[in-house]
């Protein structure tokens, strides 16, 4: 793990660690995902939280064995848009950012069994829908909220209401 070291750059020679299954780069100063990560095809856990990331590279779709992705507390992360279908087998995701929207492609993740979107006020998700936080789940052995229920609620409230109220001012006899 290379977490909590204020690292802002990692050398490409780390691409030689092709058998690596877990990589935690949380708590550093990364502004982009290092290129070599996309060649670590055996990764099951990737921790990128507490950095300065703004997006994820499309090349992450090569990580077919990835089971858990942590992009929590990356305050510059405004839009979560997973590239292609690389997340089809993802089983857990953690996110506490400044997200303003979610892509509908998240609904097609068949094996997603954990989704933490706490602390993203722009998504307008109620605490009851989000369920316990990732810390509460792992410390207290609580059950996480259903990702399908969270996403169903999000996409239901996101739809426009298609209603309008009209108030007419003036004398009623005039005809409006």
GROMACS .gro file of N, CA and C in nm:
model
  528
    1UNK      N    1   0.084  -0.118   0.000
    1UNK     CA    2   0.000   0.000   0.000
    1UNK      C    3   0.088   0.124   0.000
    2UNK      N    4   0.044   0.223  -0.074
    2UNK     CA    5   0.116   0.350  -0.080
    2UNK      C    6   0.022   0.461  -0.035
    3UNK      N    7  -0.056   0.431   0.069
    3UNK     CA    8  -0.152   0.530   0.114
    3UNK      C    9  -0.091   0.623   0.218
    4UNK      N   10  -0.151   0.743   0.225
    4UNK     CA   11  -0.112   0.846   0.323
    4UNK      C   12   0.035   0.885   0.315
    5UNK      N   13   0.085   0.907   0.194
    5UNK     CA   14   0.225   0.944   0.178
    5UNK      C   15   0.246   1.074   0.103
    6UNK      N   16   0.141   1.146   0.068
    6UNK     CA   17   0.149   1.270  -0.008
    6UNK      C   18   0.219   1.252  -0.142
    7UNK      N   19   0.204   1.134  -0.201
    7UNK     CA   20   0.263   1.104  -0.332
    7UNK      C   21   0.181   1.175  -0.440
    8UNK      N   22   0.249   1.239  -0.533
    8UNK     CA   23   0.178   1.303  -0.644
    8UNK      C   24   0.213   1.238  -0.778
    9UNK      N   25   0.310   1.148  -0.777
    9UNK     CA   26   0.353   1.083  -0.901
    9UNK      C   27   0.402   0.943  -0.867
   10UNK      N   28   0.367   0.847  -0.952
   10UNK     CA   29   0.417   0.710  -0.937
   10UNK      C   30   0.482   0.668  -1.069
   11UNK      N   31   0.597   0.604  -1.064
   11UNK     CA   32   0.666   0.566  -1.188
   11UNK      C   33   0.597   0.453  -1.263
   12UNK      N   34   0.607   0.455  -1.395
   12UNK     CA   35   0.545   0.353  -1.479
   12UNK      C   36   0.605   0.214  -1.460
   13UNK      N   37   0.723   0.205  -1.401
   13UNK     CA   38   0.786   0.074  -1.382
   13UNK      C   39   0.704  -0.016  -1.289
   14UNK      N   40   0.611   0.043  -1.214
   14UNK     CA   41   0.523  -0.036  -1.130
   14UNK      C   42   0.427  -0.122  -1.212
   15UNK      N   43   0.422  -0.098  -1.341
   15UNK     CA   44   0.339  -0.181  -1.430
   15UNK      C   45   0.387  -0.324  -1.434
   16UNK      N   46   0.509  -0.350  -1.392
   16UNK     CA   47   0.564  -0.486  -1.390
   16UNK      C   48   0.502  -0.572  -1.281
   17UNK      N   49   0.426  -0.515  -1.191
   17UNK     CA   50   0.364  -0.589  -1.081
   17UNK      C   51   0.231  -0.651  -1.126
   18UNK      N   52   0.234  -0.727  -1.233
   18UNK     CA   53   0.111  -0.777  -1.295
   18UNK      C   54   0.032  -0.875  -1.208
   19UNK      N   55   0.095  -0.935  -1.107
   19UNK     CA   56   0.022  -1.027  -1.020
   19UNK      C   57  -0.040  -0.957  -0.899
   20UNK      N   58  -0.019  -0.828  -0.887
   20UNK     CA   59  -0.072  -0.751  -0.775
   20UNK      C   60  -0.224  -0.757  -0.774
   21UNK      N   61  -0.283  -0.787  -0.658
   21UNK     CA   62  -0.427  -0.798  -0.646
   21UNK      C   63  -0.491  -0.683  -0.570
   22UNK      N   64  -0.412  -0.612  -0.490
   22UNK     CA   65  -0.466  -0.503  -0.409
   22UNK      C   66  -0.369  -0.385  -0.414
   23UNK      N   67  -0.424  -0.268  -0.444
   23UNK     CA   68  -0.342  -0.147  -0.450
   23UNK      C   69  -0.420  -0.034  -0.385
   24UNK      N   70  -0.364   0.020  -0.278
   24UNK     CA   71  -0.428   0.129  -0.207
   24UNK      C   72  -0.342   0.255  -0.220
   25UNK      N   73  -0.389   0.348  -0.299
   25UNK     CA   74  -0.320   0.475  -0.320
   25UNK      C   75  -0.395   0.590  -0.253
   26UNK      N   76  -0.478   0.557  -0.157
   26UNK     CA   77  -0.560   0.656  -0.087
   26UNK      C   78  -0.474   0.752  -0.006
   27UNK      N   79  -0.525   0.873   0.009
   27UNK     CA   80  -0.461   0.971   0.096
   27UNK      C   81  -0.333   1.029   0.040
   28UNK      N   82  -0.325   1.044  -0.089
   28UNK     CA   83  -0.208   1.103  -0.151
   28UNK      C   84  -0.244   1.233  -0.221
   29UNK      N   85  -0.163   1.276  -0.314
   29UNK     CA   86  -0.186   1.401  -0.386
   29UNK      C   87  -0.205   1.377  -0.535
   30UNK      N   88  -0.256   1.261  -0.572
   30UNK     CA   89  -0.272   1.227  -0.714
   30UNK      C   90  -0.382   1.311  -0.777
   31UNK      N   91  -0.353   1.367  -0.893
   31UNK     CA   92  -0.454   1.444  -0.967
   31UNK      C   93  -0.509   1.365  -1.084
   32UNK      N   94  -0.444   1.254  -1.117
   32UNK     CA   95  -0.495   1.163  -1.221
   32UNK      C   96  -0.454   1.022  -1.184
   33UNK      N   97  -0.525   0.926  -1.240
   33UNK     CA   98  -0.494   0.786  -1.214
   33UNK      C   99  -0.367   0.751  -1.293
   34UNK      N  100  -0.266   0.699  -1.225
   34UNK     CA  101  -0.142   0.663  -1.296
   34UNK      C  102  -0.168   0.564  -1.409
   35UNK      N  103  -0.102   0.585  -1.522
   35UNK     CA  104  -0.125   0.502  -1.642
   35UNK      C  105  -0.100   0.354  -1.617
   36UNK      N  106  -0.001   0.322  -1.537
   36UNK     CA  107   0.037   0.182  -1.518
   36UNK      C  108  -0.074   0.099  -1.453
   37UNK      N  109  -0.163   0.163  -1.380
   37UNK     CA  110  -0.269   0.089  -1.312
   37UNK      C  111  -0.353   0.008  -1.411
   38UNK      N  112  -0.371   0.061  -1.529
   38UNK     CA  113  -0.454  -0.006  -1.630
   38UNK      C  114  -0.392  -0.136  -1.679
   39UNK      N  115  -0.265  -0.159  -1.653
   39UNK     CA  116  -0.201  -0.284  -1.695
   39UNK      C  117  -0.195  -0.386  -1.581
   40UNK      N  118  -0.242  -0.351  -1.464
   40UNK     CA  119  -0.244  -0.443  -1.350
   40UNK      C  120  -0.374  -0.524  -1.353
   41UNK      N  121  -0.381  -0.615  -1.447
   41UNK     CA  122  -0.507  -0.684  -1.479
   41UNK      C  123  -0.555  -0.779  -1.369
   42UNK      N  124  -0.475  -0.807  -1.269
   42UNK     CA  125  -0.518  -0.895  -1.160
   42UNK      C  126  -0.570  -0.820  -1.039
   43UNK      N  127  -0.580  -0.687  -1.048
   43UNK     CA  128  -0.628  -0.608  -0.934
   43UNK      C  129  -0.771  -0.648  -0.898
   44UNK      N  130  -0.792  -0.668  -0.768
   44UNK     CA  131  -0.926  -0.695  -0.716
   44UNK      C  132  -0.974  -0.576  -0.633
   45UNK      N  133  -0.880  -0.506  -0.570
   45UNK     CA  134  -0.912  -0.388  -0.490
   45UNK      C  135  -0.827  -0.272  -0.539
   46UNK      N  136  -0.891  -0.158  -0.561
   46UNK     CA  137  -0.820  -0.037  -0.601
   46UNK      C  138  -0.869   0.078  -0.515
   47UNK      N  139  -0.780   0.131  -0.432
   47UNK     CA  140  -0.814   0.243  -0.346
   47UNK      C  141  -0.755   0.372  -0.401
   48UNK      N  142  -0.841   0.463  -0.440
   48UNK     CA  143  -0.799   0.592  -0.495
   48UNK      C  144  -0.857   0.709  -0.416
   49UNK      N  145  -0.917   0.682  -0.302
   49UNK     CA  146  -0.981   0.786  -0.223
   49UNK      C  147  -0.884   0.885  -0.164
   50UNK      N  148  -0.938   0.997  -0.121
   50UNK     CA  149  -0.860   1.103  -0.055
   50UNK      C  150  -0.743   1.151  -0.141
   51UNK      N  151  -0.767   1.170  -0.268
   51UNK     CA  152  -0.668   1.228  -0.358
   51UNK      C  153  -0.729   1.355  -0.417
   52UNK      N  154  -0.685   1.394  -0.533
   52UNK     CA  155  -0.739   1.512  -0.600
   52UNK      C  156  -0.784   1.476  -0.741
   53UNK      N  157  -0.846   1.360  -0.754
   53UNK     CA  158  -0.890   1.311  -0.884
   53UNK      C  159  -1.014   1.384  -0.932
   54UNK      N  160  -1.025   1.398  -1.062
   54UNK     CA  161  -1.144   1.458  -1.121
   54UNK      C  162  -1.219   1.360  -1.211
   55UNK      N  163  -1.152   1.251  -1.251
   55UNK     CA  164  -1.218   1.153  -1.339
   55UNK      C  165  -1.141   1.022  -1.335
   56UNK      N  166  -1.201   0.922  -1.397
   56UNK     CA  167  -1.137   0.791  -1.411
   56UNK      C  168  -1.105   0.770  -1.559
   57UNK      N  169  -0.989   0.711  -1.590
   57UNK     CA  170  -0.954   0.689  -1.732
   57UNK      C  171  -1.034   0.573  -1.792
   58UNK      N  172  -1.065   0.584  -1.920
   58UNK     CA  173  -1.136   0.478  -1.992
   58UNK      C  174  -1.059   0.346  -1.989
   59UNK      N  175  -0.928   0.352  -1.984
   59UNK     CA  176  -0.845   0.231  -1.987
   59UNK      C  177  -0.866   0.142  -1.865
   60UNK      N  178  -0.934   0.191  -1.762
   60UNK     CA  179  -0.962   0.106  -1.646
   60UNK      C  180  -1.053  -0.010  -1.682
   61UNK      N  181  -1.114  -0.006  -1.799
   61UNK     CA  182  -1.202  -0.116  -1.840
   61UNK      C  183  -1.124  -0.247  -1.856
   62UNK      N  184  -0.994  -0.240  -1.859
   62UNK     CA  185  -0.912  -0.362  -1.867
   62UNK      C  186  -0.909  -0.439  -1.736
   63UNK      N  187  -0.951  -0.378  -1.628
   63UNK     CA  188  -0.945  -0.441  -1.496
   63UNK      C  189  -1.069  -0.526  -1.471
   64UNK      N  190  -1.080  -0.635  -1.543
   64UNK     CA  191  -1.198  -0.720  -1.538
   64UNK      C  192  -1.216  -0.792  -1.404
   65UNK      N  193  -1.112  -0.804  -1.325
   65UNK     CA  194  -1.121  -0.875  -1.197
   65UNK      C  195  -1.147  -0.781  -1.080
   66UNK      N  196  -1.155  -0.652  -1.107
   66UNK     CA  197  -1.175  -0.554  -1.001
   66UNK      C  198  -1.308  -0.579  -0.931
   67UNK      N  199  -1.301  -0.591  -0.798
   67UNK     CA  200  -1.421  -0.616  -0.719
   67UNK      C  201  -1.460  -0.497  -0.632
   68UNK      N  202  -1.362  -0.418  -0.591
   68UNK     CA  203  -1.393  -0.304  -0.505
   68UNK      C  204  -1.314  -0.182  -0.550
   69UNK      N  205  -1.384  -0.073  -0.570
   69UNK     CA  206  -1.323   0.052  -0.611
   69UNK      C  207  -1.358   0.158  -0.508
   70UNK      N  208  -1.257   0.222  -0.452
   70UNK     CA  209  -1.278   0.329  -0.356
   70UNK      C  210  -1.233   0.460  -0.418
   71UNK      N  211  -1.329   0.547  -0.444
   71UNK     CA  212  -1.298   0.682  -0.492
   71UNK      C  213  -1.355   0.784  -0.394
   72UNK      N  214  -1.352   0.749  -0.267
   72UNK     CA  215  -1.412   0.834  -0.166
   72UNK      C  216  -1.327   0.956  -0.133
   73UNK      N  217  -1.398   1.061  -0.093
   73UNK     CA  218  -1.335   1.185  -0.045
   73UNK      C  219  -1.243   1.251  -0.148
   74UNK      N  220  -1.271   1.236  -0.274
   74UNK     CA  221  -1.200   1.310  -0.378
   74UNK      C  222  -1.286   1.431  -0.412
   75UNK      N  223  -1.266   1.538  -0.341
   75UNK     CA  224  -1.353   1.655  -0.349
   75UNK      C  225  -1.368   1.716  -0.487
   76UNK      N  226  -1.280   1.685  -0.580
   76UNK     CA  227  -1.288   1.741  -0.714
   76UNK      C  228  -1.368   1.651  -0.808
   77UNK      N  229  -1.412   1.538  -0.760
   77UNK     CA  230  -1.483   1.439  -0.841
   77UNK      C  231  -1.630   1.477  -0.849
   78UNK      N  232  -1.671   1.539  -0.960
   78UNK     CA  233  -1.807   1.590  -0.972
   78UNK      C  234  -1.900   1.499  -1.050
   79UNK      N  235  -1.846   1.421  -1.141
   79UNK     CA  236  -1.930   1.337  -1.226
   79UNK      C  237  -1.873   1.197  -1.230
   80UNK      N  238  -1.951   1.100  -1.190
   80UNK     CA  239  -1.907   0.961  -1.189
   80UNK      C  240  -1.957   0.896  -1.316
   81UNK      N  241  -1.870   0.875  -1.409
   81UNK     CA  242  -1.908   0.818  -1.537
   81UNK      C  243  -1.816   0.701  -1.569
   82UNK      N  244  -1.855   0.580  -1.530
   82UNK     CA  245  -1.767   0.466  -1.555
   82UNK      C  246  -1.752   0.439  -1.703
   83UNK      N  247  -1.631   0.414  -1.748
   83UNK     CA  248  -1.608   0.388  -1.889
   83UNK      C  249  -1.657   0.250  -1.932
   84UNK      N  250  -1.730   0.246  -2.040
   84UNK     CA  251  -1.774   0.120  -2.098
   84UNK      C  252  -1.841   0.028  -1.998
   85UNK      N  253  -1.808  -0.099  -2.006
   85UNK     CA  254  -1.870  -0.198  -1.918
   85UNK      C  255  -1.770  -0.254  -1.819
   86UNK      N  256  -1.665  -0.184  -1.792
   86UNK     CA  257  -1.560  -0.238  -1.706
   86UNK      C  258  -1.606  -0.265  -1.564
   87UNK      N  259  -1.718  -0.208  -1.523
   87UNK     CA  260  -1.765  -0.229  -1.388
   87UNK      C  261  -1.868  -0.342  -1.377
   88UNK      N  262  -1.886  -0.420  -1.481
   88UNK     CA  263  -1.991  -0.522  -1.477
   88UNK      C  264  -1.979  -0.618  -1.361
   89UNK      N  265  -1.859  -0.649  -1.318
   89UNK     CA  266  -1.842  -0.743  -1.208
   89UNK      C  267  -1.806  -0.674  -1.077
   90UNK      N  268  -1.810  -0.544  -1.072
   90UNK     CA  269  -1.777  -0.472  -0.949
   90UNK      C  270  -1.878  -0.506  -0.841
   91UNK      N  271  -1.830  -0.541  -0.725
   91UNK     CA  272  -1.919  -0.577  -0.615
   91UNK      C  273  -1.929  -0.471  -0.509
   92UNK      N  274  -1.842  -0.374  -0.508
   92UNK     CA  275  -1.851  -0.270  -0.407
   92UNK      C  276  -1.791  -0.141  -0.457
   93UNK      N  277  -1.849  -0.031  -0.418
   93UNK     CA  278  -1.798   0.098  -0.457
   93UNK      C  279  -1.822   0.196  -0.344
   94UNK      N  280  -1.726   0.279  -0.318
   94UNK     CA  281  -1.740   0.376  -0.211
   94UNK      C  282  -1.720   0.515  -0.269
   95UNK      N  283  -1.808   0.607  -0.232
   95UNK     CA  284  -1.796   0.738  -0.293
   95UNK      C  285  -1.848   0.846  -0.200
   96UNK      N  286  -1.764   0.941  -0.161
   96UNK     CA  287  -1.804   1.058  -0.083
   96UNK      C  288  -1.733   1.176  -0.148
   97UNK      N  289  -1.800   1.234  -0.243
   97UNK     CA  290  -1.739   1.338  -0.325
   97UNK      C  291  -1.835   1.455  -0.340
   98UNK      N  292  -1.820   1.527  -0.448
   98UNK     CA  293  -1.913   1.635  -0.484
   98UNK      C  294  -1.991   1.597  -0.609
   99UNK      N  295  -2.035   1.473  -0.615
   99UNK     CA  296  -2.105   1.426  -0.734
   99UNK      C  297  -2.233   1.505  -0.756
  100UNK      N  298  -2.256   1.540  -0.882
  100UNK     CA  299  -2.379   1.611  -0.917
  100UNK      C  300  -2.473   1.524  -0.999
  101UNK      N  301  -2.422   1.412  -1.052
  101UNK     CA  302  -2.509   1.321  -1.127
  101UNK      C  303  -2.447   1.182  -1.130
  102UNK      N  304  -2.531   1.085  -1.163
  102UNK     CA  305  -2.488   0.947  -1.179
  102UNK      C  306  -2.530   0.900  -1.317
  103UNK      N  307  -2.449   0.819  -1.384
  103UNK     CA  308  -2.488   0.769  -1.515
  103UNK      C  309  -2.588   0.655  -1.501
  104UNK      N  310  -2.679   0.644  -1.595
  104UNK     CA  311  -2.779   0.536  -1.589
  104UNK      C  312  -2.713   0.399  -1.606
  105UNK      N  313  -2.591   0.394  -1.658
  105UNK     CA  314  -2.522   0.266  -1.677
  105UNK      C  315  -2.496   0.196  -1.544
  106UNK      N  316  -2.499   0.267  -1.432
  106UNK     CA  317  -2.481   0.203  -1.302
  106UNK      C  318  -2.591   0.101  -1.274
  107UNK      N  319  -2.708   0.123  -1.332
  107UNK     CA  320  -2.821   0.032  -1.308
  107UNK      C  321  -2.798  -0.105  -1.370
  108UNK      N  322  -2.706  -0.115  -1.464
  108UNK     CA  323  -2.683  -0.243  -1.531
  108UNK      C  324  -2.575  -0.327  -1.464
  109UNK      N  325  -2.523  -0.282  -1.352
  109UNK     CA  326  -2.418  -0.357  -1.282
  109UNK      C  327  -2.484  -0.469  -1.203
  110UNK      N  328  -2.484  -0.587  -1.260
  110UNK     CA  329  -2.557  -0.700  -1.204
  110UNK      C  330  -2.505  -0.747  -1.069
  111UNK      N  331  -2.376  -0.738  -1.044
  111UNK     CA  332  -2.319  -0.792  -0.921
  111UNK      C  333  -2.289  -0.685  -0.817
  112UNK      N  334  -2.331  -0.563  -0.840
  112UNK     CA  335  -2.305  -0.455  -0.744
  112UNK      C  336  -2.386  -0.482  -0.617
  113UNK      N  337  -2.317  -0.504  -0.506
  113UNK     CA  338  -2.389  -0.529  -0.382
  113UNK      C  339  -2.362  -0.426  -0.273
  114UNK      N  340  -2.276  -0.329  -0.301
  114UNK     CA  341  -2.252  -0.220  -0.208
  114UNK      C  342  -2.231  -0.092  -0.288
  115UNK      N  343  -2.298   0.014  -0.245
  115UNK     CA  344  -2.283   0.144  -0.311
  115UNK      C  345  -2.299   0.250  -0.203
  116UNK      N  346  -2.194   0.324  -0.180
  116UNK     CA  347  -2.195   0.427  -0.076
  116UNK      C  348  -2.184   0.564  -0.142
  117UNK      N  349  -2.291   0.641  -0.134
  117UNK     CA  350  -2.296   0.773  -0.196
  117UNK      C  351  -2.320   0.882  -0.091
  118UNK      N  352  -2.287   0.854   0.032
  118UNK     CA  353  -2.304   0.950   0.140
  118UNK      C  354  -2.218   1.074   0.115
  119UNK      N  355  -2.266   1.189   0.157
  119UNK     CA  356  -2.189   1.312   0.146
  119UNK      C  357  -2.190   1.374   0.008
  120UNK      N  358  -2.283   1.334  -0.076
  120UNK     CA  359  -2.299   1.393  -0.209
  120UNK      C  360  -2.435   1.463  -0.211
  121UNK      N  361  -2.444   1.578  -0.147
  121UNK     CA  362  -2.572   1.646  -0.128
  121UNK      C  363  -2.642   1.682  -0.258
  122UNK      N  364  -2.567   1.705  -0.365
  122UNK     CA  365  -2.630   1.741  -0.492
  122UNK      C  366  -2.712   1.626  -0.553
  123UNK      N  367  -2.687   1.504  -0.508
  123UNK     CA  368  -2.764   1.390  -0.559
  123UNK      C  369  -2.901   1.382  -0.495
  124UNK      N  370  -2.923   1.456  -0.385
  124UNK     CA  371  -3.052   1.463  -0.314
  124UNK      C  372  -3.102   1.325  -0.269
  125UNK      N  373  -3.010   1.243  -0.220
  125UNK     CA  374  -3.047   1.111  -0.169
  125UNK      C  375  -3.069   1.118  -0.018
  126UNK      N  376  -3.181   1.068   0.026
  126UNK     CA  377  -3.215   1.071   0.168
  126UNK      C  378  -3.130   0.971   0.247
  127UNK      N  379  -3.097   1.003   0.372
  127UNK     CA  380  -3.019   0.910   0.454
  127UNK      C  381  -3.086   0.773   0.467
  128UNK      N  382  -3.219   0.770   0.470
  128UNK     CA  383  -3.291   0.643   0.481
  128UNK      C  384  -3.269   0.556   0.357
  129UNK      N  385  -3.252   0.618   0.243
  129UNK     CA  386  -3.228   0.545   0.119
  129UNK      C  387  -3.083   0.497   0.114
  130UNK      N  388  -2.989   0.583   0.156
  130UNK     CA  389  -2.847   0.549   0.152
  130UNK      C  390  -2.809   0.439   0.250
  131UNK      N  391  -2.882   0.430   0.361
  131UNK     CA  392  -2.850   0.329   0.460
  131UNK      C  393  -2.723   0.363   0.537
  132UNK      N  394  -2.665   0.264   0.604
  132UNK     CA  395  -2.545   0.291   0.686
  132UNK      C  396  -2.424   0.324   0.599
  133UNK      N  397  -2.333   0.402   0.655
  133UNK     CA  398  -2.210   0.438   0.584
  133UNK      C  399  -2.118   0.316   0.577
  134UNK      N  400  -2.015   0.326   0.494
  134UNK     CA  401  -1.921   0.216   0.479
  134UNK      C  402  -1.854   0.183   0.613
  135UNK      N  403  -1.823   0.285   0.692
  135UNK     CA  404  -1.762   0.261   0.824
  135UNK      C  405  -1.858   0.186   0.915
  136UNK      N  406  -1.984   0.225   0.915
  136UNK     CA  407  -2.082   0.158   0.998
  136UNK      C  408  -2.102   0.013   0.957
  137UNK      N  409  -2.099  -0.012   0.828
  137UNK     CA  410  -2.117  -0.149   0.779
  137UNK      C  411  -2.002  -0.237   0.824
  138UNK      N  412  -1.880  -0.190   0.806
  138UNK     CA  413  -1.766  -0.275   0.838
  138UNK      C  414  -1.731  -0.280   0.986
  139UNK      N  415  -1.764  -0.177   1.060
  139UNK     CA  416  -1.737  -0.179   1.205
  139UNK      C  417  -1.848  -0.249   1.282
  140UNK      N  418  -1.971  -0.219   1.245
  140UNK     CA  419  -2.084  -0.272   1.320
  140UNK      C  420  -2.151  -0.393   1.257
  141UNK      N  421  -2.096  -0.439   1.147
  141UNK     CA  422  -2.151  -0.554   1.077
  141UNK      C  423  -2.298  -0.532   1.039
  142UNK      N  424  -2.331  -0.410   1.002
  142UNK     CA  425  -2.465  -0.377   0.953
  142UNK      C  426  -2.476  -0.414   0.807
  143UNK      N  427  -2.595  -0.431   0.761
  143UNK     CA  428  -2.619  -0.461   0.620
  143UNK      C  429  -2.621  -0.330   0.540
  144UNK      N  430  -2.548  -0.325   0.429
  144UNK     CA  431  -2.554  -0.203   0.345
  144UNK      C  432  -2.689  -0.192   0.276
  145UNK      N  433  -2.723  -0.072   0.238
  145UNK     CA  434  -2.847  -0.051   0.162
  145UNK      C  435  -2.833  -0.117   0.025
  146UNK      N  436  -2.944  -0.154  -0.030
  146UNK     CA  437  -2.945  -0.217  -0.161
  146UNK      C  438  -2.907  -0.115  -0.270
  147UNK      N  439  -2.803  -0.144  -0.348
  147UNK     CA  440  -2.767  -0.052  -0.457
  147UNK      C  441  -2.882  -0.031  -0.555
  148UNK      N  442  -2.957  -0.136  -0.582
  148UNK     CA  443  -3.071  -0.123  -0.675
  148UNK      C  444  -3.174  -0.025  -0.620
  149UNK      N  445  -3.201  -0.032  -0.488
  149UNK     CA  446  -3.297   0.060  -0.428
  149UNK      C  447  -3.246   0.204  -0.432
  150UNK      N  448  -3.117   0.222  -0.405
  150UNK     CA  449  -3.058   0.356  -0.410
  150UNK      C  450  -3.070   0.413  -0.551
  151UNK      N  451  -3.032   0.334  -0.651
  151UNK     CA  452  -3.034   0.382  -0.789
  151UNK      C  453  -3.177   0.401  -0.840
  152UNK      N  454  -3.270   0.313  -0.802
  152UNK     CA  455  -3.410   0.331  -0.841
  152UNK      C  456  -3.464   0.462  -0.786
  153UNK      N  457  -3.436   0.489  -0.660
  153UNK     CA  458  -3.481   0.614  -0.598
  153UNK      C  459  -3.419   0.734  -0.670
  154UNK      N  460  -3.288   0.728  -0.693
  154UNK     CA  461  -3.219   0.840  -0.758
  154UNK      C  462  -3.280   0.871  -0.895
  155UNK      N  463  -3.300   0.769  -0.977
  155UNK     CA  464  -3.352   0.793  -1.111
  155UNK      C  465  -3.500   0.828  -1.110
  156UNK      N  466  -3.572   0.790  -1.005
  156UNK     CA  467  -3.712   0.828  -0.992
  156UNK      C  468  -3.724   0.976  -0.957
  157UNK      N  469  -3.639   1.027  -0.864
  157UNK     CA  470  -3.648   1.169  -0.826
  157UNK      C  471  -3.584   1.260  -0.930
  158UNK      N  472  -3.501   1.203  -1.015
  158UNK     CA  473  -3.432   1.284  -1.115
  158UNK      C  474  -3.523   1.321  -1.232
  159UNK      N  475  -3.628   1.242  -1.254
  159UNK     CA  476  -3.719   1.270  -1.365
  159UNK      C  477  -3.788   1.405  -1.347
  160UNK      N  478  -3.803   1.478  -1.455
  160UNK     CA  479  -3.873   1.606  -1.443
  160UNK      C  480  -4.020   1.584  -1.407
  161UNK      N  481  -4.076   1.677  -1.335
  161UNK     CA  482  -4.212   1.666  -1.287
  161UNK      C  483  -4.315   1.694  -1.397
  162UNK      N  484  -4.279   1.774  -1.495
  162UNK     CA  485  -4.368   1.810  -1.606
  162UNK      C  486  -4.500   1.871  -1.558
  163UNK      N  487  -4.492   1.953  -1.457
  163UNK     CA  488  -4.607   2.026  -1.407
  163UNK      C  489  -4.571   2.173  -1.399
  164UNK      N  490  -4.673   2.256  -1.407
  164UNK     CA  491  -4.651   2.400  -1.392
  164UNK      C  492  -4.773   2.460  -1.322
  165UNK      N  493  -4.751   2.564  -1.248
  165UNK     CA  494  -4.860   2.638  -1.186
  165UNK      C  495  -4.864   2.775  -1.250
  166UNK      N  496  -4.983   2.820  -1.278
  166UNK     CA  497  -5.001   2.948  -1.344
  166UNK      C  498  -5.092   3.033  -1.258
  167UNK      N  499  -5.049   3.151  -1.227
  167UNK     CA  500  -5.127   3.245  -1.148
  167UNK      C  501  -5.155   3.365  -1.238
  168UNK      N  502  -5.282   3.393  -1.256
  168UNK     CA  503  -5.322   3.507  -1.338
  168UNK      C  504  -5.364   3.621  -1.248
  169UNK      N  505  -5.308   3.735  -1.272
  169UNK     CA  506  -5.339   3.853  -1.193
  169UNK      C  507  -5.426   3.948  -1.274
  170UNK      N  508  -5.510   4.018  -1.207
  170UNK     CA  509  -5.595   4.115  -1.275
  170UNK      C  510  -5.742   4.091  -1.243
  171UNK      N  511  -5.826   4.172  -1.303
  171UNK     CA  512  -5.968   4.159  -1.278
  171UNK      C  513  -6.024   4.038  -1.350
  172UNK      N  514  -6.105   3.963  -1.282
  172UNK     CA  515  -6.159   3.839  -1.335
  172UNK      C  516  -6.252   3.857  -1.452
  173UNK      N  517  -6.324   3.970  -1.461
  173UNK     CA  518  -6.423   3.989  -1.567
  173UNK      C  519  -6.361   4.018  -1.703
  174UNK      N  520  -6.235   4.056  -1.705
  174UNK     CA  521  -6.173   4.100  -1.828
  174UNK      C  522  -6.150   3.984  -1.925
  175UNK      N  523  -6.129   3.869  -1.878
  175UNK     CA  524  -6.100   3.754  -1.963
  175UNK      C  525  -5.951   3.744  -1.989
  176UNK      N  526  -5.897   3.636  -1.958
  176UNK     CA  527  -5.753   3.622  -1.974
  176UNK      C  528  -5.723   3.501  -2.055
   0.00000   0.00000   0.00000
